[in-house]
């Protein structure tokens, strides 16, 4: 099913076993890392952090970009900015690293796991729509889970193994039911 993707990854790493979290240095990474070490800025500030934030605003058109220490803290910041709390549920994928559920739990919200699409390995738009249709009520302003009476406030889409979720369909569904769409 993912033969082309697997062959590409194997060609990048030059071996048959595909490491899940092993970095691959193929350019100037060592030079830039040494520059960071020499500058004394190896954490959350410095030339490269500012450069990355600036570049991200250029790429996305966002007014601001804020680098965080890791993906978990970045997702936590986004959830907090969206006012996700103990009265909320956040739908996400069961096919992810535990950090996604942890970030949701840090806000005291309930993570709700729905099935993934076979082609994208991300949240299935079809399953999301069925979940909302059969398990929730929409009052024109909020989508409420009928079983828990909690506000289904966000969907966190996890893009995994270089594959993108069907963002067009997922955005249409989230817009229709006034649910915040977040990408992890």
mmCIF file of C-alpha atoms in Angstrom:
data_model
loop_
_atom_site.group_PDB
_atom_site.id
_atom_site.type_symbol
_atom_site.label_atom_id
_atom_site.label_comp_id
_atom_site.label_asym_id
_atom_site.label_seq_id
_atom_site.Cartn_x
_atom_site.Cartn_y
_atom_site.Cartn_z
ATOM 1 C CA UNK A 1 0.000 0.000 0.000
ATOM 2 C CA UNK A 2 2.782 2.481 0.846
ATOM 3 C CA UNK A 3 5.474 0.818 -1.272
ATOM 4 C CA UNK A 4 6.678 4.052 -2.929
ATOM 5 C CA UNK A 5 6.856 5.909 0.388
ATOM 6 C CA UNK A 6 8.697 3.039 2.068
ATOM 7 C CA UNK A 7 11.192 2.765 -0.804
ATOM 8 C CA UNK A 8 11.810 6.518 -0.664
ATOM 9 C CA UNK A 9 12.469 6.439 3.100
ATOM 10 C CA UNK A 10 14.784 3.439 2.693
ATOM 11 C CA UNK A 11 16.713 5.315 0.000
ATOM 12 C CA UNK A 12 17.162 8.345 2.282
ATOM 13 C CA UNK A 13 18.458 6.244 5.189
ATOM 14 C CA UNK A 14 20.337 3.773 3.007
ATOM 15 C CA UNK A 15 19.155 0.709 4.894
ATOM 16 C CA UNK A 16 16.272 -1.746 4.956
ATOM 17 C CA UNK A 17 15.125 -1.006 8.496
ATOM 18 C CA UNK A 18 13.242 2.280 8.734
ATOM 19 C CA UNK A 19 14.010 4.123 11.991
ATOM 20 C CA UNK A 20 11.030 5.938 13.460
ATOM 21 C CA UNK A 21 12.855 8.725 15.310
ATOM 22 C CA UNK A 22 16.429 8.694 14.028
ATOM 23 C CA UNK A 23 17.497 12.053 12.576
ATOM 24 C CA UNK A 24 19.171 12.158 9.196
ATOM 25 C CA UNK A 25 21.839 14.816 8.700
ATOM 26 C CA UNK A 26 22.325 15.428 4.986
ATOM 27 C CA UNK A 27 23.327 19.096 4.788
ATOM 28 C CA UNK A 28 24.674 21.848 6.990
ATOM 29 C CA UNK A 29 23.087 20.633 10.218
ATOM 30 C CA UNK A 30 26.390 19.996 12.021
ATOM 31 C CA UNK A 31 27.743 23.398 10.976
ATOM 32 C CA UNK A 32 24.611 25.181 12.232
ATOM 33 C CA UNK A 33 24.597 23.200 15.476
ATOM 34 C CA UNK A 34 28.226 24.182 16.089
ATOM 35 C CA UNK A 35 27.295 27.811 15.406
ATOM 36 C CA UNK A 36 24.558 27.570 18.056
ATOM 37 C CA UNK A 37 26.954 26.025 20.552
ATOM 38 C CA UNK A 38 29.575 28.692 19.855
ATOM 39 C CA UNK A 39 26.986 31.477 20.313
ATOM 40 C CA UNK A 40 25.855 30.122 23.692
ATOM 41 C CA UNK A 41 22.199 30.068 22.529
ATOM 42 C CA UNK A 42 21.178 26.408 22.401
ATOM 43 C CA UNK A 43 17.677 26.527 23.868
ATOM 44 C CA UNK A 44 14.734 28.819 23.234
ATOM 45 C CA UNK A 45 16.406 31.991 21.976
ATOM 46 C CA UNK A 46 19.036 33.045 19.512
ATOM 47 C CA UNK A 47 19.601 33.733 15.854
ATOM 48 C CA UNK A 48 18.231 30.450 14.518
ATOM 49 C CA UNK A 49 15.083 30.545 16.654
ATOM 50 C CA UNK A 50 14.263 34.069 15.462
ATOM 51 C CA UNK A 51 15.078 33.070 11.893
ATOM 52 C CA UNK A 52 12.778 30.037 12.088
ATOM 53 C CA UNK A 53 9.926 32.097 13.552
ATOM 54 C CA UNK A 54 10.336 34.778 10.872
ATOM 55 C CA UNK A 55 10.456 32.183 8.094
ATOM 56 C CA UNK A 56 7.319 30.487 9.428
ATOM 57 C CA UNK A 57 5.382 33.771 9.306
ATOM 58 C CA UNK A 58 6.523 34.257 5.698
ATOM 59 C CA UNK A 59 5.484 30.726 4.698
ATOM 60 C CA UNK A 60 2.098 30.755 6.454
ATOM 61 C CA UNK A 61 1.151 34.408 6.210
ATOM 62 C CA UNK A 62 0.576 34.421 9.974
ATOM 63 C CA UNK A 63 1.167 37.622 11.900
ATOM 64 C CA UNK A 64 3.313 35.802 14.488
ATOM 65 C CA UNK A 65 5.058 32.472 14.989
ATOM 66 C CA UNK A 66 6.390 31.182 18.293
ATOM 67 C CA UNK A 67 8.933 28.402 18.552
ATOM 68 C CA UNK A 68 8.400 25.989 21.436
ATOM 69 C CA UNK A 69 10.659 23.457 23.082
ATOM 70 C CA UNK A 70 8.925 20.480 21.420
ATOM 71 C CA UNK A 71 5.775 19.386 19.639
ATOM 72 C CA UNK A 72 3.924 18.564 22.847
ATOM 73 C CA UNK A 73 4.416 22.037 24.283
ATOM 74 C CA UNK A 74 3.547 23.605 20.931
ATOM 75 C CA UNK A 75 0.278 21.696 20.766
ATOM 76 C CA UNK A 76 -0.439 22.522 24.421
ATOM 77 C CA UNK A 77 0.045 26.244 23.701
ATOM 78 C CA UNK A 78 -2.327 26.059 20.712
ATOM 79 C CA UNK A 79 -4.994 24.206 22.721
ATOM 80 C CA UNK A 80 -4.664 26.720 25.544
ATOM 81 C CA UNK A 81 -4.965 29.632 23.079
ATOM 82 C CA UNK A 82 -8.169 28.020 21.746
ATOM 83 C CA UNK A 83 -9.553 27.997 25.307
ATOM 84 C CA UNK A 84 -9.764 24.216 25.474
ATOM 85 C CA UNK A 85 -10.591 23.188 29.057
ATOM 86 C CA UNK A 86 -12.288 20.572 31.253
ATOM 87 C CA UNK A 87 -15.654 21.325 29.672
ATOM 88 C CA UNK A 88 -14.352 20.307 26.238
ATOM 89 C CA UNK A 89 -13.566 17.266 24.167
ATOM 90 C CA UNK A 90 -10.917 17.166 21.483
ATOM 91 C CA UNK A 91 -11.156 14.579 18.722
ATOM 92 C CA UNK A 92 -7.885 13.099 17.549
ATOM 93 C CA UNK A 93 -6.273 10.056 16.021
ATOM 94 C CA UNK A 94 -5.372 6.879 17.895
ATOM 95 C CA UNK A 95 -2.452 6.441 15.489
ATOM 96 C CA UNK A 96 0.005 8.899 16.995
ATOM 97 C CA UNK A 97 2.606 9.360 19.681
ATOM 98 C CA UNK A 98 1.199 9.692 23.219
ATOM 99 C CA UNK A 99 2.182 13.373 23.214
ATOM 100 C CA UNK A 100 -0.973 14.322 21.299
ATOM 101 C CA UNK A 101 -3.265 12.895 23.985
ATOM 102 C CA UNK A 102 -0.987 14.285 26.703
ATOM 103 C CA UNK A 103 -1.264 17.835 25.346
ATOM 104 C CA UNK A 104 -5.054 17.496 25.267
ATOM 105 C CA UNK A 105 -5.071 16.092 28.812
ATOM 106 C CA UNK A 106 -2.885 18.968 30.079
ATOM 107 C CA UNK A 107 -5.843 21.275 29.331
ATOM 108 C CA UNK A 108 -8.118 18.938 31.348
ATOM 109 C CA UNK A 109 -10.139 18.222 28.170
ATOM 110 C CA UNK A 110 -11.113 14.698 27.155
ATOM 111 C CA UNK A 111 -9.326 13.248 24.142
ATOM 112 C CA UNK A 112 -11.730 11.338 21.877
ATOM 113 C CA UNK A 113 -10.161 8.879 19.467
ATOM 114 C CA UNK A 114 -11.746 8.121 16.120
ATOM 115 C CA UNK A 115 -10.596 5.795 13.375
ATOM 116 C CA UNK A 116 -8.077 6.681 10.693
ATOM 117 C CA UNK A 117 -8.311 6.701 6.933
ATOM 118 C CA UNK A 118 -6.540 3.767 5.276
ATOM 119 C CA UNK A 119 -4.843 5.975 2.658
ATOM 120 C CA UNK A 120 -3.695 8.876 4.835
ATOM 121 C CA UNK A 121 -3.345 7.155 8.232
ATOM 122 C CA UNK A 122 -4.881 10.335 9.638
ATOM 123 C CA UNK A 123 -8.368 10.990 10.997
ATOM 124 C CA UNK A 124 -10.984 9.711 8.596
ATOM 125 C CA UNK A 125 -13.290 12.511 7.425
ATOM 126 C CA UNK A 126 -16.012 9.911 6.867
ATOM 127 C CA UNK A 127 -15.701 8.560 10.425
ATOM 128 C CA UNK A 128 -15.547 12.092 11.863
ATOM 129 C CA UNK A 129 -18.801 13.000 10.119
ATOM 130 C CA UNK A 130 -20.468 9.783 11.339
ATOM 131 C CA UNK A 131 -19.249 10.400 14.886
ATOM 132 C CA UNK A 132 -20.712 13.905 14.892
ATOM 133 C CA UNK A 133 -23.938 12.836 13.197
ATOM 134 C CA UNK A 134 -24.687 9.905 15.524
ATOM 135 C CA UNK A 135 -23.048 10.933 18.792
ATOM 136 C CA UNK A 136 -23.424 14.692 18.920
ATOM 137 C CA UNK A 137 -25.987 17.441 18.709
ATOM 138 C CA UNK A 138 -25.312 20.769 17.017
ATOM 139 C CA UNK A 139 -27.210 23.785 18.316
ATOM 140 C CA UNK A 140 -26.016 26.223 15.662
ATOM 141 C CA UNK A 141 -23.185 27.445 17.882
ATOM 142 C CA UNK A 142 -21.598 24.369 19.457
ATOM 143 C CA UNK A 143 -21.279 20.661 18.834
ATOM 144 C CA UNK A 144 -22.099 18.762 22.036
ATOM 145 C CA UNK A 145 -21.346 15.090 22.688
ATOM 146 C CA UNK A 146 -24.717 13.574 23.696
ATOM 147 C CA UNK A 147 -23.101 10.970 25.997
ATOM 148 C CA UNK A 148 -20.890 13.351 27.989
ATOM 149 C CA UNK A 149 -22.659 16.676 27.403
ATOM 150 C CA UNK A 150 -19.220 18.185 26.709
ATOM 151 C CA UNK A 151 -18.413 20.692 23.977
ATOM 152 C CA UNK A 152 -16.589 19.032 21.066
ATOM 153 C CA UNK A 153 -14.424 22.081 20.549
ATOM 154 C CA UNK A 154 -11.504 20.892 18.414
ATOM 155 C CA UNK A 155 -10.164 18.229 16.116
ATOM 156 C CA UNK A 156 -6.417 17.590 16.180
ATOM 157 C CA UNK A 157 -5.315 16.055 12.897
ATOM 158 C CA UNK A 158 -2.047 14.132 13.110
ATOM 159 C CA UNK A 159 -0.050 13.928 9.905
ATOM 160 C CA UNK A 160 2.000 10.758 10.200
ATOM 161 C CA UNK A 161 4.873 9.185 8.251
ATOM 162 C CA UNK A 162 4.902 12.106 5.823
ATOM 163 C CA UNK A 163 1.265 11.606 4.818
ATOM 164 C CA UNK A 164 -1.287 14.429 5.018
ATOM 165 C CA UNK A 165 -4.798 14.042 6.327
ATOM 166 C CA UNK A 166 -7.624 15.044 3.984
ATOM 167 C CA UNK A 167 -7.571 18.639 5.200
ATOM 168 C CA UNK A 168 -10.136 19.892 2.685
ATOM 169 C CA UNK A 169 -12.854 17.464 3.810
ATOM 170 C CA UNK A 170 -11.898 17.749 7.484
ATOM 171 C CA UNK A 171 -12.033 21.559 7.306
ATOM 172 C CA UNK A 172 -15.455 21.461 5.632
ATOM 173 C CA UNK A 173 -16.802 19.242 8.428
ATOM 174 C CA UNK A 174 -15.223 21.334 11.190
ATOM 175 C CA UNK A 175 -16.504 24.569 9.657
ATOM 176 C CA UNK A 176 -20.013 23.122 9.334
ATOM 177 C CA UNK A 177 -20.087 22.137 13.020
ATOM 178 C CA UNK A 178 -18.057 25.117 14.346
ATOM 179 C CA UNK A 179 -15.194 22.923 15.536
ATOM 180 C CA UNK A 180 -11.634 24.266 15.631
ATOM 181 C CA UNK A 181 -9.277 22.347 13.307
ATOM 182 C CA UNK A 182 -5.698 21.965 14.576
ATOM 183 C CA UNK A 183 -2.829 20.242 12.777
ATOM 184 C CA UNK A 184 -0.226 18.266 14.731
#
